[in-house]
PDB file of C-alpha atoms in Angstrom:
ATOM      1  CA  ALA T   1       0.241   0.341   0.160  1.00  0.00           C
ATOM      2  CA  THR T   2       0.744   3.260  -0.650  1.00  0.00           C
ATOM      3  CA  LEU T   3       0.283   6.021   1.970  1.00  0.00           C
ATOM      4  CA  ALA T   4       0.612   9.630   2.122  1.00  0.00           C
ATOM      5  CA  SER T   5       1.904  11.688   5.311  1.00  0.00           C
ATOM      6  CA  ASP T   6       1.957  15.426   5.808  1.00  0.00           C
ATOM      7  CA  ASN T   7       4.331  17.654   6.854  1.00  0.00           C
ATOM      8  CA  VAL T   8       3.422  20.523   8.752  1.00  0.00           C
ATOM      9  CA  ILE T   9       5.297  23.901   8.570  1.00  0.00           C
ATOM     10  CA  GLY T  10       4.736  27.130   9.688  1.00  0.00           C
ATOM     11  CA  VAL T  11       6.503  30.624   9.831  1.00  0.00           C
ATOM     12  CA  LEU T  12       6.337  33.585  12.146  1.00  0.00           C
ATOM     13  CA  PRO T  13       7.659  36.376  10.612  1.00  0.00           C
ATOM     14  CA  GLY T  14      10.642  38.553  12.384  1.00  0.00           C
ATOM     15  CA  SER T  15      10.134  42.314  13.640  1.00  0.00           C
ATOM     16  CA  ASP T  16      13.763  42.967  11.732  1.00  0.00           C
ATOM     17  CA  PRO T  17      13.367  43.359   8.190  1.00  0.00           C
ATOM     18  CA  ALA T  18      17.134  43.349   7.842  1.00  0.00           C
ATOM     19  CA  LEU T  19      17.108  40.120   9.362  1.00  0.00           C
ATOM     20  CA  ALA T  20      14.318  38.598   7.512  1.00  0.00           C
ATOM     21  CA  GLY T  21      15.975  36.147   5.170  1.00  0.00           C
ATOM     22  CA  GLN T  22      17.301  34.122   8.418  1.00  0.00           C
ATOM     23  CA  HIS T  23      15.473  31.389   9.597  1.00  0.00           C
ATOM     24  CA  ILE T  24      15.769  30.000  12.856  1.00  0.00           C
ATOM     25  CA  VAL T  25      13.889  26.831  12.364  1.00  0.00           C
ATOM     26  CA  ILE T  26      12.259  24.461  15.529  1.00  0.00           C
ATOM     27  CA  SER T  27      11.162  21.376  14.162  1.00  0.00           C
ATOM     28  CA  ALA T  28      10.315  17.724  15.679  1.00  0.00           C
ATOM     29  CA  HIS T  29       8.554  15.067  14.138  1.00  0.00           C
ATOM     30  CA  ILE T  30       4.424  13.746  14.695  1.00  0.00           C
ATOM     31  CA  ASP T  31       4.753  10.183  13.383  1.00  0.00           C
ATOM     32  CA  GLY T  32       4.612   7.262  16.042  1.00  0.00           C
ATOM     33  CA  TYR T  33       4.238   3.275  14.927  1.00  0.00           C
ATOM     34  CA  GLY T  34       0.570   3.682  15.495  1.00  0.00           C
ATOM     35  CA  LEU T  35      -0.891   0.151  15.882  1.00  0.00           C
ATOM     36  CA  GLY T  36       1.431  -2.736  16.077  1.00  0.00           C
ATOM     37  CA  THR T  37       1.612  -6.399  18.196  1.00  0.00           C
ATOM     38  CA  PRO T  38      -0.743  -6.017  21.314  1.00  0.00           C
ATOM     39  CA  TRP T  39       1.307  -5.921  24.629  1.00  0.00           C
ATOM     40  CA  ASP T  40      -0.679  -7.174  27.180  1.00  0.00           C
ATOM     41  CA  GLY T  41      -3.810  -5.949  24.754  1.00  0.00           C
ATOM     42  CA  ASP T  42      -2.779  -3.114  24.218  1.00  0.00           C
ATOM     43  CA  GLY T  43      -1.812  -2.846  20.925  1.00  0.00           C
ATOM     44  CA  ILE T  44      -1.717   1.233  20.541  1.00  0.00           C
ATOM     45  CA  TYR T  45       1.919   2.472  19.992  1.00  0.00           C
ATOM     46  CA  ASN T  46       1.327   6.446  21.480  1.00  0.00           C
ATOM     47  CA  GLY T  47       4.711   7.602  21.125  1.00  0.00           C
ATOM     48  CA  ALA T  48       4.022  10.373  24.439  1.00  0.00           C
ATOM     49  CA  PHE T  49       8.348  11.057  24.088  1.00  0.00           C
ATOM     50  CA  ASP T  50       9.048   9.687  20.960  1.00  0.00           C
ATOM     51  CA  ASP T  51       7.509  12.524  19.968  1.00  0.00           C
ATOM     52  CA  ALA T  52       4.487  13.687  20.731  1.00  0.00           C
ATOM     53  CA  ALA T  53       5.501  15.938  24.061  1.00  0.00           C
ATOM     54  CA  TYR T  54       8.008  17.666  21.808  1.00  0.00           C
ATOM     55  CA  VAL T  55       5.577  18.324  18.918  1.00  0.00           C
ATOM     56  CA  ALA T  56       3.147  19.792  21.729  1.00  0.00           C
ATOM     57  CA  THR T  57       6.674  21.730  23.025  1.00  0.00           C
ATOM     58  CA  LEU T  58       6.428  23.708  19.891  1.00  0.00           C
ATOM     59  CA  ILE T  59       2.912  24.277  20.196  1.00  0.00           C
ATOM     60  CA  ASP T  60       3.253  25.308  23.617  1.00  0.00           C
ATOM     61  CA  PHE T  61       6.006  28.025  22.344  1.00  0.00           C
ATOM     62  CA  ALA T  62       4.046  29.224  19.782  1.00  0.00           C
ATOM     63  CA  GLU T  63       1.249  30.129  22.191  1.00  0.00           C
ATOM     64  CA  ARG T  64       3.324  31.648  24.628  1.00  0.00           C
ATOM     65  CA  LEU T  65       4.902  33.690  22.004  1.00  0.00           C
ATOM     66  CA  ARG T  66       1.367  35.008  20.724  1.00  0.00           C
ATOM     67  CA  GLU T  67       0.169  35.149  24.553  1.00  0.00           C
ATOM     68  CA  THR T  68       2.563  37.601  25.599  1.00  0.00           C
ATOM     69  CA  GLY T  69       3.049  39.503  22.622  1.00  0.00           C
ATOM     70  CA  THR T  70       6.610  38.663  22.357  1.00  0.00           C
ATOM     71  CA  LYS T  71       8.304  39.814  19.343  1.00  0.00           C
ATOM     72  CA  LEU T  72      11.623  37.970  17.591  1.00  0.00           C
ATOM     73  CA  ARG T  73      14.063  39.755  15.319  1.00  0.00           C
ATOM     74  CA  ARG T  74      14.448  36.900  12.893  1.00  0.00           C
ATOM     75  CA  PRO T  75      11.574  34.459  11.256  1.00  0.00           C
ATOM     76  CA  VAL T  76      11.042  31.068  13.277  1.00  0.00           C
ATOM     77  CA  LEU T  77      10.002  28.741  11.079  1.00  0.00           C
ATOM     78  CA  PHE T  78       7.741  25.732  12.610  1.00  0.00           C
ATOM     79  CA  ALA T  79       8.441  22.255  11.371  1.00  0.00           C
ATOM     80  CA  ILE T  80       6.528  19.070  12.363  1.00  0.00           C
ATOM     81  CA  PHE T  81       8.138  16.600  10.159  1.00  0.00           C
ATOM     82  CA  THR T  82       6.517  13.020   9.305  1.00  0.00           C
ATOM     83  CA  GLY T  83       7.957   9.538   8.552  1.00  0.00           C
ATOM     84  CA  GLU T  84      10.954   9.828  10.997  1.00  0.00           C
ATOM     85  CA  GLU T  85      10.563   6.481  12.285  1.00  0.00           C
ATOM     86  CA  LYS T  86      11.052   5.201   9.011  1.00  0.00           C
ATOM     87  CA  GLY T  87      14.329   7.222   8.150  1.00  0.00           C
ATOM     88  CA  LEU T  88      13.562  10.739   8.356  1.00  0.00           C
ATOM     89  CA  LEU T  89      11.627  10.529   5.404  1.00  0.00           C
ATOM     90  CA  GLY T  90       9.886  13.916   5.816  1.00  0.00           C
ATOM     91  CA  SER T  91      12.892  15.834   7.137  1.00  0.00           C
ATOM     92  CA  ARG T  92      14.619  14.954   4.333  1.00  0.00           C
ATOM     93  CA  TYR T  93      11.853  15.650   1.911  1.00  0.00           C
ATOM     94  CA  PHE T  94      11.922  19.154   2.995  1.00  0.00           C
ATOM     95  CA  THR T  95      15.803  19.974   3.113  1.00  0.00           C
ATOM     96  CA  LYS T  96      15.223  18.184  -0.936  1.00  0.00           C
ATOM     97  CA  HIS T  97      12.349  20.969  -2.089  1.00  0.00           C
ATOM     98  CA  LEU T  98      12.555  23.602   0.776  1.00  0.00           C
ATOM     99  CA  THR T  99      10.050  26.009   0.437  1.00  0.00           C
ATOM    100  CA  ILE T 100      12.305  28.779   0.992  1.00  0.00           C
ATOM    101  CA  PRO T 101      16.132  29.695  -0.212  1.00  0.00           C
ATOM    102  CA  ARG T 102      18.899  27.056   1.524  1.00  0.00           C
ATOM    103  CA  GLU T 103      20.883  30.331   2.020  1.00  0.00           C
ATOM    104  CA  GLN T 104      17.695  31.859   4.505  1.00  0.00           C
ATOM    105  CA  LEU T 105      18.302  29.478   6.805  1.00  0.00           C
ATOM    106  CA  ALA T 106      20.437  30.354   9.611  1.00  0.00           C
ATOM    107  CA  ALA T 107      20.043  27.429  12.081  1.00  0.00           C
ATOM    108  CA  ASN T 108      17.637  24.219  13.496  1.00  0.00           C
ATOM    109  CA  VAL T 109      17.061  23.147  16.872  1.00  0.00           C
ATOM    110  CA  ASN T 110      15.202  19.765  16.890  1.00  0.00           C
ATOM    111  CA  LEU T 111      13.387  18.432  19.359  1.00  0.00           C
ATOM    112  CA  ASP T 112      13.800  14.192  19.851  1.00  0.00           C
ATOM    113  CA  GLN T 113      15.564  11.800  21.897  1.00  0.00           C
ATOM    114  CA  LEU T 114      14.130  13.303  25.306  1.00  0.00           C
ATOM    115  CA  ARG T 115      12.444  11.718  28.261  1.00  0.00           C
ATOM    116  CA  PRO T 116      12.385  13.723  30.967  1.00  0.00           C
ATOM    117  CA  ILE T 117      12.221  10.568  33.810  1.00  0.00           C
ATOM    118  CA  PHE T 118      14.268  11.914  35.827  1.00  0.00           C
ATOM    119  CA  PRO T 119      15.778  15.808  36.959  1.00  0.00           C
ATOM    120  CA  LEU T 120      17.147  17.144  34.354  1.00  0.00           C
ATOM    121  CA  HIS T 121      20.823  18.669  35.197  1.00  0.00           C
ATOM    122  CA  THR T 122      22.712  17.097  32.084  1.00  0.00           C
ATOM    123  CA  LEU T 123      22.274  17.797  28.517  1.00  0.00           C
ATOM    124  CA  THR T 124      23.846  15.559  25.711  1.00  0.00           C
ATOM    125  CA  MET T 125      24.300  18.271  22.649  1.00  0.00           C
ATOM    126  CA  HIS T 126      25.009  16.965  19.382  1.00  0.00           C
ATOM    127  CA  SER T 127      27.375  18.397  16.909  1.00  0.00           C
ATOM    128  CA  VAL T 128      28.810  19.948  19.634  1.00  0.00           C
ATOM    129  CA  GLY T 129      32.543  21.123  18.059  1.00  0.00           C
ATOM    130  CA  ASP T 130      30.355  22.200  14.760  1.00  0.00           C
ATOM    131  CA  SER T 131      29.173  25.154  15.172  1.00  0.00           C
ATOM    132  CA  THR T 132      28.327  28.488  17.701  1.00  0.00           C
ATOM    133  CA  LEU T 133      24.767  26.656  18.421  1.00  0.00           C
ATOM    134  CA  SER T 134      27.010  24.774  21.666  1.00  0.00           C
ATOM    135  CA  ASP T 135      28.233  28.248  22.671  1.00  0.00           C
ATOM    136  CA  THR T 136      25.070  29.749  22.759  1.00  0.00           C
ATOM    137  CA  ALA T 137      23.243  26.553  24.402  1.00  0.00           C
ATOM    138  CA  ARG T 138      26.394  26.227  26.713  1.00  0.00           C
ATOM    139  CA  GLY T 139      25.780  29.917  27.690  1.00  0.00           C
ATOM    140  CA  ILE T 140      21.805  29.575  28.838  1.00  0.00           C
ATOM    141  CA  ALA T 141      22.858  26.042  30.223  1.00  0.00           C
ATOM    142  CA  GLN T 142      25.143  27.533  32.602  1.00  0.00           C
ATOM    143  CA  ALA T 143      22.599  29.990  34.113  1.00  0.00           C
ATOM    144  CA  MET T 144      20.170  27.057  34.631  1.00  0.00           C
ATOM    145  CA  GLY T 145      22.336  24.714  36.612  1.00  0.00           C
ATOM    146  CA  ILE T 146      22.498  22.174  33.376  1.00  0.00           C
ATOM    147  CA  THR T 147      25.643  21.400  32.177  1.00  0.00           C
ATOM    148  CA  ILE T 148      26.410  20.469  28.025  1.00  0.00           C
ATOM    149  CA  GLN T 149      28.567  17.763  27.187  1.00  0.00           C
ATOM    150  CA  THR T 150      28.458  15.412  24.081  1.00  0.00           C
ATOM    151  CA  ASP T 151      27.409  12.349  23.473  1.00  0.00           C
ATOM    152  CA  PRO T 152      28.988   9.724  25.587  1.00  0.00           C
ATOM    153  CA  GLU T 153      28.044   6.955  23.777  1.00  0.00           C
ATOM    154  CA  PRO T 154      28.819   8.486  19.988  1.00  0.00           C
ATOM    155  CA  LEU T 155      28.723   4.706  18.366  1.00  0.00           C
ATOM    156  CA  ARG T 156      25.004   4.645  19.062  1.00  0.00           C
ATOM    157  CA  ASN T 157      25.107   7.469  15.960  1.00  0.00           C
ATOM    158  CA  LEU T 158      21.991   9.158  17.567  1.00  0.00           C
ATOM    159  CA  VAL T 159      23.291  12.556  15.292  1.00  0.00           C
ATOM    160  CA  ARG T 160      21.901  10.829  12.273  1.00  0.00           C
ATOM    161  CA  ARG T 161      18.984   9.282  13.620  1.00  0.00           C
ATOM    162  CA  SER T 162      16.715  12.258  13.920  1.00  0.00           C
ATOM    163  CA  ASP T 163      15.535  15.082  11.834  1.00  0.00           C
ATOM    164  CA  ASN T 164      18.872  17.901  12.892  1.00  0.00           C
ATOM    165  CA  PHE T 165      20.703  15.025  10.222  1.00  0.00           C
ATOM    166  CA  PRO T 166      18.929  16.145   7.307  1.00  0.00           C
ATOM    167  CA  PHE T 167      19.540  19.883   8.479  1.00  0.00           C
ATOM    168  CA  LEU T 168      23.719  19.562   8.847  1.00  0.00           C
ATOM    169  CA  GLU T 169      23.610  17.043   4.927  1.00  0.00           C
ATOM    170  CA  ILE T 170      22.633  20.724   3.696  1.00  0.00           C
ATOM    171  CA  GLY T 171      24.937  22.962   5.324  1.00  0.00           C
ATOM    172  CA  VAL T 172      23.219  25.040   8.228  1.00  0.00           C
ATOM    173  CA  PRO T 173      24.246  24.452  11.035  1.00  0.00           C
ATOM    174  CA  ALA T 174      21.647  22.226  13.463  1.00  0.00           C
ATOM    175  CA  THR T 175      21.364  20.328  16.649  1.00  0.00           C
ATOM    176  CA  GLY T 176      19.345  17.850  19.259  1.00  0.00           C
ATOM    177  CA  PHE T 177      19.168  17.205  23.088  1.00  0.00           C
ATOM    178  CA  VAL T 178      19.051  14.344  25.218  1.00  0.00           C
ATOM    179  CA  PHE T 179      19.018  14.177  28.654  1.00  0.00           C
ATOM    180  CA  GLY T 180      22.010  13.333  29.755  1.00  0.00           C
ATOM    181  CA  TYR T 181      22.628  11.409  33.222  1.00  0.00           C
ATOM    182  CA  LYS T 182      26.589  10.109  35.087  1.00  0.00           C
ATOM    183  CA  PRO T 183      27.513   6.868  34.845  1.00  0.00           C
ATOM    184  CA  GLY T 184      26.170   4.607  37.421  1.00  0.00           C
ATOM    185  CA  THR T 185      23.880   6.813  38.932  1.00  0.00           C
ATOM    186  CA  SER T 186      20.355   5.602  39.200  1.00  0.00           C
ATOM    187  CA  ASP T 187      19.113   8.255  36.755  1.00  0.00           C
ATOM    188  CA  GLU T 188      21.284   6.083  34.009  1.00  0.00           C
ATOM    189  CA  VAL T 189      19.599   2.939  35.498  1.00  0.00           C
ATOM    190  CA  ALA T 190      16.190   4.767  33.917  1.00  0.00           C
ATOM    191  CA  TYR T 191      17.163   5.708  30.800  1.00  0.00           C
ATOM    192  CA  ARG T 192      18.153   2.488  29.878  1.00  0.00           C
ATOM    193  CA  ARG T 193      15.401   0.573  31.665  1.00  0.00           C
ATOM    194  CA  TRP T 194      13.456   3.170  29.080  1.00  0.00           C
ATOM    195  CA  TYR T 195      15.076   2.202  25.849  1.00  0.00           C
ATOM    196  CA  GLN T 196      14.473  -1.761  27.430  1.00  0.00           C
ATOM    197  CA  ASP T 197      10.699  -1.328  28.492  1.00  0.00           C
ATOM    198  CA  ARG T 198       9.162   1.864  26.476  1.00  0.00           C
ATOM    199  CA  TYR T 199      11.003   2.764  23.774  1.00  0.00           C
ATOM    200  CA  HIS T 200       8.312   1.746  20.683  1.00  0.00           C
ATOM    201  CA  THR T 201       6.328  -0.037  22.545  1.00  0.00           C
ATOM    202  CA  PRO T 202       3.006   0.529  23.876  1.00  0.00           C
ATOM    203  CA  LYS T 203       4.748   1.182  27.074  1.00  0.00           C
ATOM    204  CA  ASP T 204       5.514   4.616  25.881  1.00  0.00           C
ATOM    205  CA  ASP T 205       1.948   6.157  26.849  1.00  0.00           C
ATOM    206  CA  LEU T 206       0.669   9.147  29.317  1.00  0.00           C
ATOM    207  CA  ASP T 207       0.686   6.547  32.472  1.00  0.00           C
ATOM    208  CA  GLN T 208       4.078   5.923  31.953  1.00  0.00           C
ATOM    209  CA  PRO T 209       6.618   7.847  35.344  1.00  0.00           C
ATOM    210  CA  TRP T 210       8.054  11.195  33.806  1.00  0.00           C
ATOM    211  CA  VAL T 211       8.853  14.715  36.005  1.00  0.00           C
ATOM    212  CA  PRO T 212       7.100  17.277  35.329  1.00  0.00           C
ATOM    213  CA  GLU T 213      10.113  19.503  37.121  1.00  0.00           C
ATOM    214  CA  ALA T 214      12.326  17.961  34.251  1.00  0.00           C
ATOM    215  CA  ALA T 215       9.970  18.458  31.680  1.00  0.00           C
ATOM    216  CA  ALA T 216       9.473  21.639  32.447  1.00  0.00           C
ATOM    217  CA  LYS T 217      13.091  23.290  32.665  1.00  0.00           C
ATOM    218  CA  PHE T 218      13.667  22.189  29.425  1.00  0.00           C
ATOM    219  CA  ASN T 219      10.755  23.468  27.789  1.00  0.00           C
ATOM    220  CA  ASP T 220      12.082  26.873  29.971  1.00  0.00           C
ATOM    221  CA  PHE T 221      15.614  26.321  28.740  1.00  0.00           C
ATOM    222  CA  PHE T 222      14.178  25.533  24.750  1.00  0.00           C
ATOM    223  CA  ALA T 223      12.460  28.665  24.180  1.00  0.00           C
ATOM    224  CA  LYS T 224      15.375  30.655  25.657  1.00  0.00           C
ATOM    225  CA  LEU T 225      17.413  28.856  23.219  1.00  0.00           C
ATOM    226  CA  VAL T 226      15.443  29.849  20.390  1.00  0.00           C
ATOM    227  CA  THR T 227      14.933  33.021  21.690  1.00  0.00           C
ATOM    228  CA  THR T 228      18.181  33.954  21.804  1.00  0.00           C
ATOM    229  CA  LEU T 229      18.820  32.680  18.745  1.00  0.00           C
ATOM    230  CA  ALA T 230      16.440  34.897  17.198  1.00  0.00           C
ATOM    231  CA  ASN T 231      17.358  37.892  18.536  1.00  0.00           C
ATOM    232  CA  ALA T 232      21.039  37.953  18.776  1.00  0.00           C
ATOM    233  CA  ASP T 233      23.344  40.362  16.529  1.00  0.00           C
ATOM    234  CA  ALA T 234      25.480  37.747  15.118  1.00  0.00           C
ATOM    235  CA  LEU T 235      24.202  34.085  13.126  1.00  0.00           C
ATOM    236  CA  PRO T 236      24.909  30.968  13.963  1.00  0.00           C
ATOM    237  CA  ALA T 237      28.682  29.862  12.245  1.00  0.00           C
ATOM    238  CA  TRP T 238      30.871  27.181  11.750  1.00  0.00           C
ATOM    239  CA  LYS T 239      33.841  26.071  13.871  1.00  0.00           C
ATOM    240  CA  PRO T 240      36.722  25.851  12.088  1.00  0.00           C
ATOM    241  CA  GLY T 241      37.148  21.852  10.841  1.00  0.00           C
ATOM    242  CA  SER T 242      33.253  20.884  10.772  1.00  0.00           C
ATOM    243  CA  THR T 243      32.704  18.186   8.193  1.00  0.00           C
ATOM    244  CA  PHE T 244      29.084  19.587   7.771  1.00  0.00           C
ATOM    245  CA  ALA T 245      30.697  23.518   7.123  1.00  0.00           C
ATOM    246  CA  PRO T 246      29.822  24.211   3.389  1.00  0.00           C
ATOM    247  CA  LYS T 247      33.103  23.958   1.397  1.00  0.00           C
ATOM    248  CA  GLN T 248      34.672  27.369   0.065  1.00  0.00           C
ATOM    249  CA  ASP T 249      34.748  27.436  -3.999  1.00  0.00           C
TER     250      ASP T 249
END
């Protein structure tokens, strides 16, 4: 059978005409696994944390901007991608059929791989060494008591497994985050158990244990990061030696 599924794209115009061609893309993915093999009689693969909660974060951020009348200098492109679980199909389609010119994409911050199941004190950040997105994120995180770290398990290749990666492939600074832990702690046990018991199963639902304060703290971090990127004088820039930086002719 052939299936069709839409990406959902919206643009919030910026307030500074001089920066109208510098879009900050924020993204999450709308697809889960739908119906599948039942677990204890439950065959609905809800995808609550993978990735419905973070589609909700984007909606919540948009609503907060509207309710507070906040104006951001740069335009923000909200992208809800489909087909992530089938191999980043929606984000790859978008980056190959852009709705705005490539040179008008300033950065991408993608929400996926986030599990607020223990207190937020550490965030693993993708592509830390590639662009100044990491410097901006570190400054915001430090003020909130959050440590930014590089991926402690690079062999899992998480950076290539979410919708930030197609943006890196077309030369746009991009990143995503994972709730981090200190090795050997109860947080690590909870993290690994989540992947064992709930990842891509019907147990990723609204009945699972989670830490609302950790989720709220991340949402606050994300809002501050996007607001800072949208209002900064300077654009995110590639760092020397990044393998994703466009080659200079």
